[in-house]
Amino acid sequence: PGQTRPVSVRTSTMLSVSFSTISALSGIGPDALLVEPPPSISIALDVGVTGEAPLCQLWVARQLQAAASYHCSRVGNNGLTVRLGAAAVIPEEVEVQIDFRIFAGLVPLRHGVPENRWAIRTVNASGSVKDQMLDIPGFTIHPTLESASLVPRDVAAMSYTNYAEFSFQVTDRVLDNATIVVSAPLGFVLYPRTFHAGTLPGANDVQIVPVAMQSDRDGEVKISLTLPLEVSKRYGFLLTIGNPAVSPPDNDWAIEIQDKNGATVSIDP
């Protein structure tokens, strides 16, 4: 299973699972595809006109299949079934991709641990397994930051004097030489030159004071730390934001903590 950005506990995200079939599948019967996440991850439901159902798309040979040619349903607490319609056929040895939304659960998961394993099966109408792949290593579910907040000074459109205060706590100690990555929604601009270290570790020592720099991505600033971040201590810093003319529909900010090697250790999306 793959995802496009780091995922933290208590969040929902779209996911794509892809594989190649061994045996052909047919809607006569009908055959079905099963995706089984780890126990702490569940299939998110979409509330529609006909009730609650998984938000699900099926691709075969990189072609999106018509919604009427298959039916998605949740099995048990966290499994996903994609059952083929009567006229549907998936040939043998062809690439299949299933897109669906998950809820990441409340438990952080590291890549490679036994409790973070996925399974994919194809079954016939009676539930007998045709082909399967078990013990697929899952992606990391990161701890989230506690009490993360953003308090703006100026919410007026096109304001470039929005000297905003960011604050957070970590749930696990973060070692020295970490990086804080602040990502703004589309349309906002961040100005690292006016960064103030606030209560970050080393803020009062000119030799090790945290430094903010513009990332190679628009709307993203990276703050380099020298000292570690301690558990349950509230940290804060100030950063000037340039507001857009119109507030974006998805006004979601992210604060991500990366270790000295650039790997995500916690994130608040």
Coordinates of C-alpha atoms in Angstrom, one line a residue:
P1 CA 0.0 0.0 0.0
G2 CA 1.2 3.5 -0.8
Q3 CA 0.4 7.0 0.2
T4 CA 1.5 10.4 -1.1
R5 CA 2.4 12.2 2.2
P6 CA 3.0 11.3 5.8
V7 CA 0.0 10.0 7.7
S8 CA -0.6 10.5 11.4
V9 CA -3.0 8.9 13.9
R10 CA -6.5 10.2 14.0
T11 CA -6.6 11.3 10.4
S12 CA -8.3 10.1 7.2
T13 CA -6.5 9.8 3.9
M14 CA -7.0 8.4 0.4
L15 CA -4.9 5.3 -0.3
S16 CA -4.1 3.3 -3.5
V17 CA -3.4 -0.4 -3.4
S18 CA -2.0 -2.0 -6.6
F19 CA -1.1 -5.5 -7.6
S20 CA -1.2 -7.9 -10.6
T21 CA -3.7 -10.7 -10.8
I22 CA -2.7 -14.3 -11.2
S23 CA -6.1 -15.9 -12.0
A24 CA -8.8 -14.2 -14.1
L25 CA -11.8 -12.8 -12.2
S26 CA -15.4 -12.7 -13.5
G27 CA -18.6 -11.0 -12.5
I28 CA -20.4 -14.2 -13.2
G29 CA -20.7 -15.7 -9.7
P30 CA -19.4 -13.1 -8.8
D31 CA -15.7 -13.0 -7.9
A32 CA -14.4 -10.3 -5.5
L33 CA -11.2 -8.6 -4.4
L34 CA -10.5 -8.3 -0.6
V35 CA -8.1 -5.8 1.0
E36 CA -7.4 -6.3 4.7
P37 CA -5.5 -3.5 6.6
P38 CA -3.9 -4.0 10.0
P39 CA -6.4 -4.1 12.9
S40 CA -5.9 -0.5 14.0
I41 CA -6.7 0.9 10.5
S42 CA -10.3 1.0 9.3
I43 CA -12.0 1.6 6.0
A44 CA -13.6 5.1 6.0
L45 CA -17.3 5.4 5.0
D46 CA -18.8 8.0 2.7
V47 CA -22.3 9.1 3.5
G48 CA -24.3 9.3 0.3
V49 CA -27.9 9.2 -1.0
T50 CA -28.1 5.4 -0.5
G51 CA -26.5 5.4 2.9
E52 CA -23.0 4.7 4.1
A53 CA -20.5 3.0 1.8
P54 CA -16.8 3.0 1.2
L55 CA -15.5 5.7 -1.2
C56 CA -13.8 3.3 -3.7
Q57 CA -12.5 3.3 -7.3
L58 CA -11.3 0.3 -9.3
W59 CA -8.7 0.5 -12.1
V60 CA -7.8 -2.3 -14.4
A61 CA -4.9 -2.0 -16.8
R62 CA -4.7 1.6 -15.8
Q63 CA -8.3 2.2 -17.0
L64 CA -10.9 3.5 -14.5
Q65 CA -13.8 1.1 -14.4
A66 CA -17.4 2.4 -14.5
A67 CA -18.9 2.6 -11.1
A68 CA -21.8 0.4 -12.1
S69 CA -19.4 -2.5 -12.9
Y70 CA -18.4 -3.2 -9.3
H71 CA -19.6 -2.7 -5.7
C72 CA -17.5 -1.8 -2.7
S73 CA -18.5 -2.7 0.8
R74 CA -16.8 -2.8 4.2
V75 CA -16.3 -6.3 5.8
G76 CA -16.1 -6.5 9.5
N77 CA -14.5 -3.6 11.2
N78 CA -11.7 -2.9 8.7
G79 CA -11.8 -4.9 5.6
L80 CA -12.8 -3.8 2.0
T81 CA -14.5 -6.0 -0.5
V82 CA -14.8 -5.0 -4.2
R83 CA -17.3 -7.4 -5.8
L84 CA -17.5 -7.5 -9.6
G85 CA -20.7 -6.8 -11.5
A86 CA -22.3 -9.4 -13.8
A87 CA -20.6 -8.1 -17.0
A88 CA -17.2 -7.3 -15.4
V89 CA -14.1 -9.3 -16.3
I90 CA -10.5 -8.9 -15.0
P91 CA -8.0 -10.9 -17.0
E92 CA -5.2 -12.9 -15.6
E93 CA -1.8 -11.2 -15.1
V94 CA -3.1 -7.6 -15.4
E95 CA -2.4 -4.6 -13.2
V96 CA -5.2 -3.7 -10.7
Q97 CA -5.5 -0.7 -8.5
I98 CA -8.0 0.1 -5.8
D99 CA -8.4 3.6 -4.4
F100 CA -10.2 4.1 -1.1
R101 CA -10.2 6.2 2.0
I102 CA -8.9 4.9 5.4
F103 CA -9.0 6.1 9.0
A104 CA -5.5 5.7 10.3
G105 CA -6.7 4.8 13.8
L106 CA -5.3 5.8 17.2
V107 CA -2.2 3.7 17.3
P108 CA 1.2 4.8 15.7
L109 CA 2.6 2.0 13.5
R110 CA 6.2 1.6 12.4
H111 CA 7.1 0.2 9.0
G112 CA 8.2 -3.4 9.2
V113 CA 6.7 -4.4 12.5
P114 CA 4.4 -7.5 12.7
E115 CA 1.3 -5.6 13.6
N116 CA 1.6 -3.4 10.5
R117 CA 0.8 -6.0 7.8
W118 CA -1.7 -5.9 5.0
A119 CA -3.3 -8.8 3.0
I120 CA -4.9 -8.9 -0.5
R121 CA -7.1 -11.8 -1.7
T122 CA -9.2 -12.7 -4.6
V123 CA -12.2 -15.0 -3.9
N124 CA -15.1 -16.7 -5.7
A125 CA -18.7 -16.3 -4.8
S126 CA -18.5 -18.9 -2.0
G127 CA -15.6 -17.1 -0.4
S128 CA -13.0 -19.7 -1.5
V129 CA -9.6 -18.1 -2.1
K130 CA -8.3 -18.0 -5.6
D131 CA -5.1 -16.1 -5.1
Q132 CA -3.6 -14.2 -2.1
M133 CA -0.7 -12.2 -0.9
L134 CA -0.2 -12.0 2.9
D135 CA 2.1 -10.1 5.2
I136 CA 2.5 -7.0 3.0
P137 CA 4.5 -4.4 4.9
G138 CA 2.5 -1.3 5.7
F139 CA 3.5 2.3 5.7
T140 CA 4.3 4.3 8.9
I141 CA 1.4 5.8 10.9
H142 CA 3.1 8.7 12.7
P143 CA 2.3 10.1 16.2
T144 CA 0.5 13.4 16.1
L145 CA 1.5 16.6 17.8
E146 CA -0.4 17.5 20.9
S147 CA -2.3 20.9 21.3
A148 CA -1.0 22.2 17.9
S149 CA -2.4 25.6 17.1
L150 CA -2.0 28.6 14.8
V151 CA -3.2 32.0 16.1
P152 CA -3.2 34.7 13.4
R153 CA -2.8 38.4 14.2
D154 CA -4.5 39.7 11.0
V155 CA -7.1 37.7 9.0
A156 CA -7.8 40.4 6.4
A157 CA -7.5 39.4 2.8
M158 CA -4.2 40.3 1.1
S159 CA -2.6 41.2 4.5
Y160 CA 1.2 40.8 4.6
T161 CA 1.5 41.7 8.3
N162 CA -0.1 38.6 9.7
Y163 CA 2.6 37.8 12.4
A164 CA 1.1 34.5 13.5
E165 CA 2.0 32.4 16.5
F166 CA 2.4 28.6 16.1
S167 CA 2.5 26.3 19.1
F168 CA 2.7 22.5 19.7
Q169 CA 3.8 19.7 22.0
V170 CA 5.5 16.4 21.1
T171 CA 4.4 13.0 22.4
D172 CA 7.8 11.4 22.0
R173 CA 11.2 13.0 22.6
V174 CA 12.8 14.3 19.4
L175 CA 16.6 14.2 19.3
D176 CA 18.8 17.1 18.4
N177 CA 19.3 18.5 14.9
A178 CA 15.6 18.0 14.0
T179 CA 13.6 20.2 11.6
I180 CA 10.2 21.7 11.9
V181 CA 8.4 21.9 8.6
V182 CA 5.4 24.4 8.3
S183 CA 3.2 23.9 5.3
A184 CA 0.6 26.4 4.3
P185 CA -2.6 25.9 2.2
L186 CA -2.5 27.1 -1.4
G187 CA -2.5 30.8 -1.7
F188 CA -0.7 31.7 1.5
V189 CA 2.9 32.9 1.6
L190 CA 5.4 32.4 4.5
Y191 CA 8.2 34.8 5.2
P192 CA 11.1 33.1 7.0
R193 CA 13.1 36.4 7.3
T194 CA 10.7 37.6 10.0
F195 CA 10.8 34.3 12.0
H196 CA 11.1 34.6 15.8
A197 CA 12.2 31.4 17.7
G198 CA 9.9 32.2 20.6
T199 CA 10.1 29.3 23.1
L200 CA 11.9 26.8 20.9
P201 CA 14.9 25.2 22.4
G202 CA 18.0 27.4 21.9
A203 CA 15.9 30.5 21.3
N204 CA 18.0 32.6 23.8
D205 CA 21.4 31.4 22.6
V206 CA 22.7 33.2 19.5
Q207 CA 25.1 30.3 18.8
I208 CA 22.4 27.7 18.6
V209 CA 19.3 29.7 17.9
P210 CA 16.8 28.0 15.5
V211 CA 16.9 29.2 11.9
A212 CA 14.1 29.4 9.4
M213 CA 14.6 29.0 5.7
Q214 CA 12.3 28.9 2.6
S215 CA 11.7 25.3 1.4
D216 CA 11.9 24.4 -2.3
R217 CA 8.1 24.1 -2.2
D218 CA 5.8 27.1 -2.3
G219 CA 4.1 27.9 1.0
E220 CA 6.6 25.8 3.1
V221 CA 9.2 26.9 5.6
K222 CA 11.8 24.7 7.4
I223 CA 13.1 25.6 10.8
S224 CA 16.4 23.9 11.8
L225 CA 16.9 23.0 15.5
T226 CA 20.1 22.2 17.4
L227 CA 18.7 21.0 20.7
P228 CA 16.1 18.3 21.2
L229 CA 12.4 18.7 21.8
E230 CA 11.2 17.3 25.1
V231 CA 7.9 15.5 25.8
S232 CA 4.9 17.5 27.1
K233 CA 6.7 20.9 27.0
R234 CA 4.8 23.5 25.0
Y235 CA 6.8 25.2 22.3
G236 CA 6.0 28.2 20.2
F237 CA 7.4 30.4 17.4
L238 CA 6.3 33.4 15.3
L239 CA 6.2 33.6 11.5
T240 CA 4.8 36.2 9.2
I241 CA 2.0 35.0 6.8
G242 CA 0.9 36.6 3.6
N243 CA -2.9 36.1 3.3
P244 CA -4.5 35.3 -0.1
A245 CA -7.2 37.4 -1.6
V246 CA -9.7 34.6 -1.0
S247 CA -9.6 32.0 1.7
P248 CA -9.0 28.5 0.1
P249 CA -11.7 25.9 0.5
D250 CA -9.2 23.5 2.2
N251 CA -7.6 25.8 4.8
D252 CA -5.6 23.1 6.4
W253 CA -2.1 23.8 7.8
A254 CA 0.5 21.2 8.7
I255 CA 3.3 21.2 11.2
E256 CA 5.7 18.3 10.7
I257 CA 8.7 17.3 12.8
Q258 CA 11.6 15.5 10.9
D259 CA 14.6 13.9 12.4
K260 CA 18.2 14.8 11.4
N261 CA 17.9 12.4 8.4
G262 CA 14.8 14.0 7.1
A263 CA 12.4 11.2 8.2
T264 CA 9.0 12.2 9.7
V265 CA 8.7 11.5 13.4
S266 CA 5.4 13.3 14.1
I267 CA 3.0 15.5 12.2
D268 CA -0.2 17.5 12.8
P269 CA -2.0 17.9 9.5

